[in-house]
Coordinates of C-alpha atoms in Angstrom, one line a residue:
X1 CA -4.8 0.3 31.3
X2 CA -1.0 0.0 31.0
X3 CA 1.5 -1.5 28.9
X4 CA 4.7 -0.7 30.2
X5 CA 7.4 -3.4 30.7
X6 CA 10.3 -1.7 32.8
X7 CA 12.0 -5.0 33.4
X8 CA 13.4 -5.3 29.7
X9 CA 17.0 -4.0 29.6
X10 CA 19.2 -3.6 26.6
X11 CA 21.2 -6.6 25.3
X12 CA 24.9 -6.5 25.1
X13 CA 26.5 -4.3 22.3
X14 CA 27.2 -7.4 20.1
X15 CA 23.6 -8.8 20.2
X16 CA 21.9 -5.3 19.9
X17 CA 24.0 -4.0 16.9
X18 CA 25.4 -6.9 15.4
X19 CA 23.4 -6.4 12.0
X20 CA 25.5 -4.5 9.5
X21 CA 24.4 -0.9 8.7
X22 CA 23.2 -0.6 5.1
X23 CA 24.3 2.3 2.9
X24 CA 21.8 5.0 2.0
X25 CA 20.2 5.2 -1.2
X26 CA 21.3 7.6 -3.8
X27 CA 19.7 11.0 -4.0
X28 CA 16.9 11.3 -6.5
X29 CA 17.2 13.8 -9.3
X30 CA 15.6 17.3 -8.2
X31 CA 12.6 17.1 -10.7
X32 CA 11.9 13.3 -10.0
X33 CA 9.4 12.1 -7.6
X34 CA 10.5 10.7 -4.2
X35 CA 11.9 7.2 -4.6
X36 CA 12.0 4.5 -2.1
X37 CA 15.3 3.8 -0.2
X38 CA 17.4 1.1 -1.8
X39 CA 16.1 -2.3 -0.5
X40 CA 13.2 -1.0 1.5
X41 CA 10.4 -0.6 -1.0
X42 CA 8.7 2.2 0.9
X43 CA 9.4 5.9 1.7
X44 CA 6.7 6.5 4.6
X45 CA 7.2 4.6 7.9
X46 CA 4.9 4.7 11.0
X47 CA 7.1 3.8 14.0
X48 CA 5.5 3.0 17.2
X49 CA 7.2 2.8 20.4
X50 CA 5.6 1.2 23.5
X51 CA 6.6 1.3 27.3
X52 CA 9.7 -0.9 27.6
X53 CA 13.0 0.5 28.7
X54 CA 14.3 -0.5 25.3
X55 CA 12.5 2.6 24.0
X56 CA 15.2 4.6 25.4
X57 CA 17.4 3.5 22.6
X58 CA 15.0 4.9 19.9
X59 CA 16.9 8.4 19.4
X60 CA 20.2 6.3 18.5
X61 CA 18.2 4.2 16.1
X62 CA 16.5 7.2 14.6
X63 CA 19.9 8.7 14.0
X64 CA 21.0 5.6 12.3
X65 CA 17.9 5.5 10.0
X66 CA 18.5 9.3 9.2
X67 CA 22.0 8.4 8.0
X68 CA 21.4 5.2 6.2
X69 CA 18.2 6.0 4.7
X70 CA 17.7 9.8 4.3
X71 CA 14.8 9.6 1.9
X72 CA 12.7 7.7 4.5
X73 CA 9.9 9.9 6.1
X74 CA 9.2 8.5 9.6
X75 CA 6.1 9.4 11.7
X76 CA 6.6 8.3 15.3
X77 CA 4.1 7.4 17.9
X78 CA 4.7 7.0 21.6
X79 CA 2.4 5.4 24.1
X80 CA 2.1 7.1 27.3
X81 CA 4.2 4.7 29.1
X82 CA 6.9 5.0 26.4
X83 CA 7.4 8.7 27.3
X84 CA 8.8 7.5 30.6
X85 CA 11.9 6.4 28.6
X86 CA 12.1 8.7 25.6
X87 CA 11.1 12.3 24.9
X88 CA 8.8 13.5 21.9
X89 CA 11.2 16.6 21.6
X90 CA 14.2 14.3 20.9
X91 CA 12.2 12.4 18.2
X92 CA 10.8 15.7 16.8
X93 CA 14.4 16.8 16.0
X94 CA 15.6 13.6 14.6
X95 CA 12.4 12.8 12.2
X96 CA 11.4 16.5 11.3
X97 CA 7.9 15.6 12.2
X98 CA 5.8 15.9 15.3
X99 CA 5.6 12.8 17.5
X100 CA 2.1 11.7 18.3
X101 CA 0.9 10.3 21.7
X102 CA -1.1 7.3 21.3
X103 CA -4.2 8.3 22.8
X104 CA -7.6 9.7 21.5
X105 CA -7.6 13.5 21.6
X106 CA -9.4 15.1 24.4
X107 CA -10.5 18.0 22.4
X108 CA -12.8 17.9 19.3
X109 CA -10.8 17.2 16.2
X110 CA -11.5 17.9 12.5
X111 CA -9.9 14.7 11.4
X112 CA -9.5 11.1 12.8
X113 CA -5.9 10.5 13.6
X114 CA -6.1 6.7 12.8
X115 CA -7.6 7.4 9.4
X116 CA -4.9 10.0 8.5
X117 CA -2.2 7.4 9.9
X118 CA -3.7 4.5 7.8
X119 CA -3.7 6.5 4.6
X120 CA -0.2 7.9 5.2
X121 CA 1.8 4.9 6.2
X122 CA 3.3 2.5 3.7
X123 CA 4.7 0.4 6.4
X124 CA 4.3 0.0 10.1
X125 CA 6.8 -1.0 12.7
X126 CA 6.1 -1.5 16.4
X127 CA 9.7 -1.3 18.3
X128 CA 9.7 -2.1 21.0
X129 CA 6.3 -3.9 21.6
X130 CA 5.6 -4.8 25.2
X131 CA 3.7 -8.1 26.1
X132 CA 0.5 -6.0 26.7
X133 CA 0.8 -4.2 23.3
X134 CA 1.5 -7.4 21.4
X135 CA -1.4 -9.2 23.2
X136 CA -3.8 -6.3 22.5
X137 CA -2.7 -6.4 18.7
X138 CA -3.0 -10.0 18.5
X139 CA -6.6 -10.0 20.0
X140 CA -7.8 -7.5 17.6
X141 CA -8.1 -4.7 20.3
X142 CA -8.3 -1.1 18.8
X143 CA -8.3 1.1 21.9
X144 CA -5.8 3.6 20.6
X145 CA -5.0 5.4 17.4
X146 CA -1.9 3.1 16.6
X147 CA -3.7 0.1 17.4
X148 CA -6.6 0.9 15.4
X149 CA -4.3 1.9 12.4
X150 CA -2.4 -1.5 12.7
X151 CA -5.7 -3.3 12.7
X152 CA -7.0 -1.6 9.7
X153 CA -4.0 -1.0 7.3
X154 CA -3.2 -3.2 4.2
X155 CA 0.5 -2.1 4.6
X156 CA 3.0 -4.6 6.1
X157 CA 3.2 -4.6 9.9
X158 CA 6.5 -5.8 11.8
X159 CA 6.4 -6.3 15.4
X160 CA 9.4 -6.5 17.8
X161 CA 8.5 -7.7 21.2
X162 CA 10.5 -6.7 24.3
X163 CA 9.6 -9.1 27.2
X164 CA 10.3 -9.6 30.9
X165 CA 11.9 -12.9 32.3
X166 CA 9.7 -15.9 31.3
X167 CA 7.8 -13.9 28.6
X168 CA 9.1 -15.8 25.6
X169 CA 8.1 -19.2 27.4
X170 CA 4.4 -17.7 28.3
X171 CA 1.8 -19.8 26.7
X172 CA -0.3 -16.6 26.2
X173 CA 2.6 -14.9 24.4
X174 CA 3.2 -17.9 22.1
X175 CA -0.5 -17.9 21.1
X176 CA -0.4 -14.2 20.4
X177 CA 2.7 -14.6 18.1
X178 CA 0.9 -17.5 16.3
X179 CA -2.2 -15.5 15.9
X180 CA -0.3 -12.4 14.4
X181 CA 1.8 -14.9 12.2
X182 CA -1.7 -15.8 10.5
X183 CA -2.0 -12.3 9.2
X184 CA -0.8 -12.0 5.6
X185 CA 0.7 -8.5 6.3
X186 CA 2.2 -9.0 9.5
X187 CA 5.7 -10.4 10.8
X188 CA 6.8 -10.8 14.4
X189 CA 10.6 -10.6 14.8
X190 CA 11.8 -12.7 17.8
X191 CA 13.3 -10.7 20.7
X192 CA 17.0 -11.1 21.9
X193 CA 18.4 -12.1 25.2
X194 CA 18.9 -9.1 27.3
X195 CA 20.0 -8.2 30.8
X196 CA 17.2 -7.7 33.3
X197 CA 17.6 -4.5 35.1
X198 CA 15.7 -6.2 38.0
X199 CA 17.3 -9.6 38.2
X200 CA 20.9 -8.5 37.1
X201 CA 20.7 -11.7 34.9
X202 CA 20.5 -12.2 31.1
X203 CA 16.9 -13.7 31.6
X204 CA 15.1 -10.8 29.9
X205 CA 14.3 -10.2 26.3
X206 CA 14.9 -7.0 24.3
X207 CA 13.6 -6.0 20.9
X208 CA 15.5 -7.3 18.0
X209 CA 17.9 -4.6 16.6
X210 CA 16.1 -2.2 14.5
X211 CA 18.3 -3.1 11.2
X212 CA 17.0 -6.8 11.6
X213 CA 13.4 -5.8 11.9
X214 CA 13.7 -3.2 9.1
X215 CA 15.0 -6.0 6.9
X216 CA 11.9 -8.4 7.8
X217 CA 9.5 -5.4 7.2
X218 CA 11.1 -4.7 3.8
X219 CA 10.9 -8.5 2.8
X220 CA 7.3 -8.4 3.7
X221 CA 6.6 -5.3 1.8
X222 CA 8.3 -6.9 -1.2
X223 CA 6.3 -10.0 -0.8
X224 CA 2.9 -8.2 -0.7
X225 CA 3.7 -5.9 -3.6
X226 CA 4.8 -8.8 -5.8
X227 CA 1.6 -10.9 -5.1
X228 CA -1.2 -10.2 -7.6
X229 CA -4.3 -8.5 -5.9
X230 CA -7.1 -11.0 -5.6

């Protein structure tokens, strides 16, 4: 089973970084409890990266997050294919947390990882999300810790697909996006045109810039918390 998408290259600098970086939140007083970064509404973010070459940009985005939202705690999860493009060590250093591999432990464990992730995360972001991962999420599959977490959490979930040439026009992909859009706690942020490393043309699709996806996730979080519980 694989979810890699090596044909999705990064978009040009304007398309990929056009969103304006927001300033970080003011530091909370020493005695006060941690407060959410200004505008986000949450302090604990679960970030899942899957096997697209776009995952190679993750360290840069993590550095941006650390600079703009220093109060934000980030737990990163890499699928096995994502590890071809980004290392766990680089993310460990940038987040201050141990990056998890999105696979069931081979050794017996005392605690179920998906239960801990579901309880911890106040928001979930999949960036980049390959065609395969997007489809598995939309179909309700739960064959990895991150997928089971995303299926079970009541927290907002933002999905940023990264697709090969023709992916956006795929009937299957469109049906999967429609299915995810029906979930009250899920938002899919459309990909942006990108250079395909295979064809050499701008006919591929990269994940939307992280600031744009974070804005969508924050807006969804505010909507969910503003709505009265049934």
